[in-house]
XYZ file of C-alpha atoms in Angstrom:
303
model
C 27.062 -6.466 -21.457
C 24.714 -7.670 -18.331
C 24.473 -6.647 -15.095
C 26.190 -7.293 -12.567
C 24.452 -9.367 -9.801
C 24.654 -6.732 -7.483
C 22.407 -4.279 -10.082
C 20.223 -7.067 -10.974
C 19.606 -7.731 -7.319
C 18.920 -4.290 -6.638
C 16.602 -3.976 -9.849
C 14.694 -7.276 -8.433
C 14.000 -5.765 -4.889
C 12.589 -2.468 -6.750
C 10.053 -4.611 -8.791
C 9.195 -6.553 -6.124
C 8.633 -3.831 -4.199
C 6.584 -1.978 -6.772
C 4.353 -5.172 -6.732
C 3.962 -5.225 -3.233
C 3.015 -1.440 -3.107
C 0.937 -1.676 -5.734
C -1.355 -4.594 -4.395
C -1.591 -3.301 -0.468
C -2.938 -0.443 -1.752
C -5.375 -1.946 -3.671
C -5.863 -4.003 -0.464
C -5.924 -0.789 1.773
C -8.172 1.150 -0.666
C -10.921 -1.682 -0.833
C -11.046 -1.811 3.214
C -11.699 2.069 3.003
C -14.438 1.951 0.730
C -16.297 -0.749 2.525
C -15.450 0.375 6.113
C -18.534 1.656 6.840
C -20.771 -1.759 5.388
C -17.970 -3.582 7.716
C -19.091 -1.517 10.340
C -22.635 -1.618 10.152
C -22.765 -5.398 9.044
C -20.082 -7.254 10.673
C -18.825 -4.954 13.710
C -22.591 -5.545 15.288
C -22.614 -9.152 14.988
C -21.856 -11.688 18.186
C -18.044 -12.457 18.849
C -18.232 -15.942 18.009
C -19.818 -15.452 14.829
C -18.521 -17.277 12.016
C -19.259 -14.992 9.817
C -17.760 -12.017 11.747
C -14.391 -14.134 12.572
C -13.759 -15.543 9.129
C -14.198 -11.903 7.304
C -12.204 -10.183 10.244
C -9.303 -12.570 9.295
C -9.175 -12.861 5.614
C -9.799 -9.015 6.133
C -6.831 -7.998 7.672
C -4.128 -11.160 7.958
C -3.676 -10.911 4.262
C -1.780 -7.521 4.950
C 0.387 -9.094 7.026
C 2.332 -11.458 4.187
C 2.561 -8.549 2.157
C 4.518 -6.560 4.740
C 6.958 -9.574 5.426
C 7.432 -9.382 1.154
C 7.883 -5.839 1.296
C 10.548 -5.837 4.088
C 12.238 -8.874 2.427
C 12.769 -7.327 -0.532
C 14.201 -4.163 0.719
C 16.368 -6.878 3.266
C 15.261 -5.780 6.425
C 14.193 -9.623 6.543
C 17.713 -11.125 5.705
C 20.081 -10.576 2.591
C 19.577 -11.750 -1.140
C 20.421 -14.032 -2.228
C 19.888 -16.328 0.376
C 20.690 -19.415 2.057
C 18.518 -22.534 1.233
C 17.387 -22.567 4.716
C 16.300 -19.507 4.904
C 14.475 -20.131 1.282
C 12.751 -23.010 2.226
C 11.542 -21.172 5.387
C 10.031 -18.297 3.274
C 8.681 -20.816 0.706
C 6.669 -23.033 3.881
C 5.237 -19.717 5.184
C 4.012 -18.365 1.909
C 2.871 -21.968 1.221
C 1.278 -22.189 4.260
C -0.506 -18.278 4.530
C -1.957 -18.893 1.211
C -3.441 -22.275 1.764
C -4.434 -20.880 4.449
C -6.491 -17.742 3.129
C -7.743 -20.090 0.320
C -9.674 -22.398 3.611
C -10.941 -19.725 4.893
C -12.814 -18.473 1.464
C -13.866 -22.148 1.209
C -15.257 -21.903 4.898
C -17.183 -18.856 3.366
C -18.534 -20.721 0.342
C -19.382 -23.406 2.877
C -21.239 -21.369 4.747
C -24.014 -20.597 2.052
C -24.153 -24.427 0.889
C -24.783 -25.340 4.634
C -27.863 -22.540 4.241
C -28.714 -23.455 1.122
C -29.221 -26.780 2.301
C -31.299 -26.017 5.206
C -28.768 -27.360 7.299
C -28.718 -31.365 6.067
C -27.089 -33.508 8.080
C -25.775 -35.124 4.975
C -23.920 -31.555 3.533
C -22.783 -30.882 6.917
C -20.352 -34.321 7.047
C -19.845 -33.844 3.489
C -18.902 -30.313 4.351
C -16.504 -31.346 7.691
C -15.202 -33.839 5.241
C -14.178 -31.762 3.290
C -12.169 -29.300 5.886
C -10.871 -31.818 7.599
C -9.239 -33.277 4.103
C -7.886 -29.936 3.141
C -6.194 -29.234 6.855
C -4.805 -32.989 6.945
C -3.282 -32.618 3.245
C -1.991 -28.878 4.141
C -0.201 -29.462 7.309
C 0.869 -33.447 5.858
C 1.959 -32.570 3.247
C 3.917 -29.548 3.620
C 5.785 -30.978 6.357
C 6.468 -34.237 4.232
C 7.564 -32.536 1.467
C 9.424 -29.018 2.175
C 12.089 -29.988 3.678
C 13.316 -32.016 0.393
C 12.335 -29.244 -2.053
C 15.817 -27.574 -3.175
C 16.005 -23.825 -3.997
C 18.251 -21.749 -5.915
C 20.008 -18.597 -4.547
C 17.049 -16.378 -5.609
C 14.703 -19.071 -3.857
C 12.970 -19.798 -6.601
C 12.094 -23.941 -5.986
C 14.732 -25.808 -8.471
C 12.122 -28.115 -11.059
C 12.318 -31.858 -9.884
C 9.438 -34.068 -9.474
C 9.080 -33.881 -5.822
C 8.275 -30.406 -6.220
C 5.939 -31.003 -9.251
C 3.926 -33.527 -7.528
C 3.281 -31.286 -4.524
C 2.327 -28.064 -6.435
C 0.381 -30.500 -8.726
C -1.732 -31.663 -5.097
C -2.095 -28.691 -3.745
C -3.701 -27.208 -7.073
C -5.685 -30.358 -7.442
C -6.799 -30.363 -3.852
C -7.871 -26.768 -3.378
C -9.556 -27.290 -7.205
C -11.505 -30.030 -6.181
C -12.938 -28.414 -3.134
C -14.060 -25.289 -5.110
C -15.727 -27.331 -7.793
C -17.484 -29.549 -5.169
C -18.519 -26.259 -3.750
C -19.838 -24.512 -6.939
C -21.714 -27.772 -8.032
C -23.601 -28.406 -4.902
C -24.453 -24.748 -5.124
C -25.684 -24.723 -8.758
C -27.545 -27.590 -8.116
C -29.654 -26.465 -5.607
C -29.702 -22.962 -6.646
C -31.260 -24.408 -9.686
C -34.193 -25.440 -7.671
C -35.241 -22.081 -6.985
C -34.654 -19.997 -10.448
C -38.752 -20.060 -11.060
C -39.452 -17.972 -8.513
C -37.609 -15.195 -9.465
C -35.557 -14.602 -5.926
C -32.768 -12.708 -5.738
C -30.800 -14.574 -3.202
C -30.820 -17.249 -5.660
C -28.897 -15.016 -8.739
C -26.772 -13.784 -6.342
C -25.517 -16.810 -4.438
C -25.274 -18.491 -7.993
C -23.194 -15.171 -9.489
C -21.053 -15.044 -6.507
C -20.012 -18.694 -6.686
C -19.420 -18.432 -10.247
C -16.877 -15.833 -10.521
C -15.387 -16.640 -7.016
C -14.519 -20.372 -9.060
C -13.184 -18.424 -11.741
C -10.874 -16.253 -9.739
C -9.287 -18.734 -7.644
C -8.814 -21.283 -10.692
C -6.947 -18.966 -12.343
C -4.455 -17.494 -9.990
C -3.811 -20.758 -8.785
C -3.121 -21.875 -12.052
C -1.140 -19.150 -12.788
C 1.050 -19.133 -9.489
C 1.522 -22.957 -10.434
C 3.091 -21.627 -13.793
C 4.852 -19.284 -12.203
C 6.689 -20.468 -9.435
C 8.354 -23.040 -12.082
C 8.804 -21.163 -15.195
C 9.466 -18.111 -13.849
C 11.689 -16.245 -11.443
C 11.320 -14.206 -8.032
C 9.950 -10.969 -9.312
C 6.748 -12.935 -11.033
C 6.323 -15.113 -7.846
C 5.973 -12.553 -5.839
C 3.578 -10.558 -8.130
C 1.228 -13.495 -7.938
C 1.646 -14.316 -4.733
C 1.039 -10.784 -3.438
C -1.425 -10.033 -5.595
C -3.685 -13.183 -5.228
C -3.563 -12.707 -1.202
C -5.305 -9.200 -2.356
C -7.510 -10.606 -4.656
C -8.531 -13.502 -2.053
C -9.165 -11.039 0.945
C -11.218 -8.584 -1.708
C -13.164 -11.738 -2.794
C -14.360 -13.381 0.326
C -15.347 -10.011 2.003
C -17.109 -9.189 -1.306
C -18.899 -12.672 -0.523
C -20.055 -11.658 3.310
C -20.524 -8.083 2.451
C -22.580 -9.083 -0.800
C -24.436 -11.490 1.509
C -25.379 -8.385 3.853
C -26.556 -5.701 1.819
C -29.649 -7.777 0.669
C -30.656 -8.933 4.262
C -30.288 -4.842 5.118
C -32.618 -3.977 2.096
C -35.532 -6.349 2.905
C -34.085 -9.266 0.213
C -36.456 -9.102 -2.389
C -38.540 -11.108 -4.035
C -38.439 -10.021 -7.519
C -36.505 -10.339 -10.280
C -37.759 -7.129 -11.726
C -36.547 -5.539 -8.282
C -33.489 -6.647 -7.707
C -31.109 -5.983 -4.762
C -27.790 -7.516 -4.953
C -27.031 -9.100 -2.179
C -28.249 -10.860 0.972
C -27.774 -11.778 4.827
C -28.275 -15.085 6.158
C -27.410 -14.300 9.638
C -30.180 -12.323 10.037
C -32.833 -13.900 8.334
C -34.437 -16.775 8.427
C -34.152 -17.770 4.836
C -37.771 -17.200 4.268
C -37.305 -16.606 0.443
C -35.107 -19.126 0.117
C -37.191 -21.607 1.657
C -39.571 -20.396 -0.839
C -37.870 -20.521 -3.980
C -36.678 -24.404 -2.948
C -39.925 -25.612 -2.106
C -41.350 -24.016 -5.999
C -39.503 -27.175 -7.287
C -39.164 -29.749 -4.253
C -40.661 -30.377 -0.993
C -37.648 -29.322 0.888
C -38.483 -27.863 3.883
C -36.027 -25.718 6.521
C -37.649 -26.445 9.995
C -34.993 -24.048 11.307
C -33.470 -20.985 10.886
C -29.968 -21.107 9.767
C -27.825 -18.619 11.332
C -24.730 -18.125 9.706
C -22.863 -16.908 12.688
């Protein structure tokens, strides 16, 4: 005999809430064992750095979408099941806090293929280009589109093409960026493998596995948002904002430790990571120019 839908309600808010629990304090725990790099590394730099803004808010506002999870499920935020309003509400704002998070680790990646670059006037409109796309698509298409995606009790979106074709963009979109990102750094990270810099491993290794994790959980929320019902969607969903904000502070904080340890210059003494803001990119600009004559006639301050 099943459950009633009172039980299985109640059994769904527990999981969910296990979920939730389980991935804010993987969030929480990561932010305590890097506290004091944050402190020493970001805390010091200007106000309006770049760096220091876009690590302060994929820091802590992936916390926040948690919470709002958390209190939904226990329904301090409404009752379940709920009304398709109040679904397609919850659905814009996770929509829209993940896309969201997602810009802001492709701001980060950005931020080393500007350096990398030496600050080309080319890779910076490529680069706008690029944000500008994503923000115009996000906010487009999510108003354009929402409002006609129907949702079960549970809100879990009900399959139609509508829906397909927007998860299908979004996934495509946020894909394509990443890719463009990862190839313009391989390819000039390339350029400087012969001499043996560490900056160069480490912006390559960083870009690598940040493409990997992305790709996959937004594959996998994709999957799951279709195939599968609340408790899954929020697992993903809570789970990759925790594995976002872990990633692109890994990427400024990885980015820091080398520039605080002198970056070296050898291979056979590697430190692992590095920090543009405060350098001038001298081994950078040395690695590039053991394959090309590209030359950085300024500092670039990521910041």
């Amino acid at each position: 005999m099943g459950d009633s839908p009172l039980v299985s309600t109640a059994r769904h808010g527990l999981t969910i809430n296990c979920c939730t629990v389980a991935s804010l304090t993987f969030l929480v725990w990561d932010i305590a064992i890097t506290l004091d790099e944050e402190i020493r590394y970001i805390w010091s730099q200007r106000i309006t750095s770049p760096t220091k803004l876009l690590f302060l808010f994929t820091r802590h506002f992936s916390i926040l979408p948690q919470i709002f999870v958390f209190l939904r499920a226990i329904g301090s935020l409404g009752a379940i099941p709920s009304s398709e309003r109040v679904c397609r509400s919850w659905f814009t704002f996770q929509c829209l806090a993940l896309q969201f998070l997602i810009l802001t680790v492709e701001l980060i990646l950005m931020l080393r293929v500007y350096a990398l670059y030496c600050e080309s006037p080319r890779i910076r409109r490529l680069l706008i280009g690029l944000v500008a796309t994503d923000l115009i698509f996000i906010v487009g298409s999510s108003s354009a589109v929402i409002p006609r995606i129907r949702f079960s009790s549970d809100c879990t979106p009900i399959e139609s093409l509508l829906a397909r074709v927007f998860f299908h963009l979004m996934m495509s979109l946020a894909l394509l960026i990443q890719l463009v990102l990862l190839v313009l750094t391989i390819r000039q990270s390339i350029r400087g493998f012969r001499s043996r810099t560490p900056i160069i491993y480490v912006i390559m290794r960083d870009s690598l596995w940040v493409f990997g994790i992305v790709t996959a959980m937004l594959l996998l929320n994709g999957v799951c948002y279709f195939f599968f019902g609340p408790i899954f969607q929020s697992l993903v969903f809570t789970w990759f904002m925790s594995i976002l904000s872990f990633s692109s502070c890994r990427l400024v904080l990885n980015l820091s430790r080398l520039g605080a340890n002198g970056m070296g210059t050898s291979r056979e003494h590697p430190v692992l990571t590095t920090n543009l803001e405060h350098n001038k990119l001298d081994a950078l600009e040395t690695a590039l120019k053991s394959r090309s004559d590209v030359r950085c006639n300024s500092s670039m301050l990521i910041g």
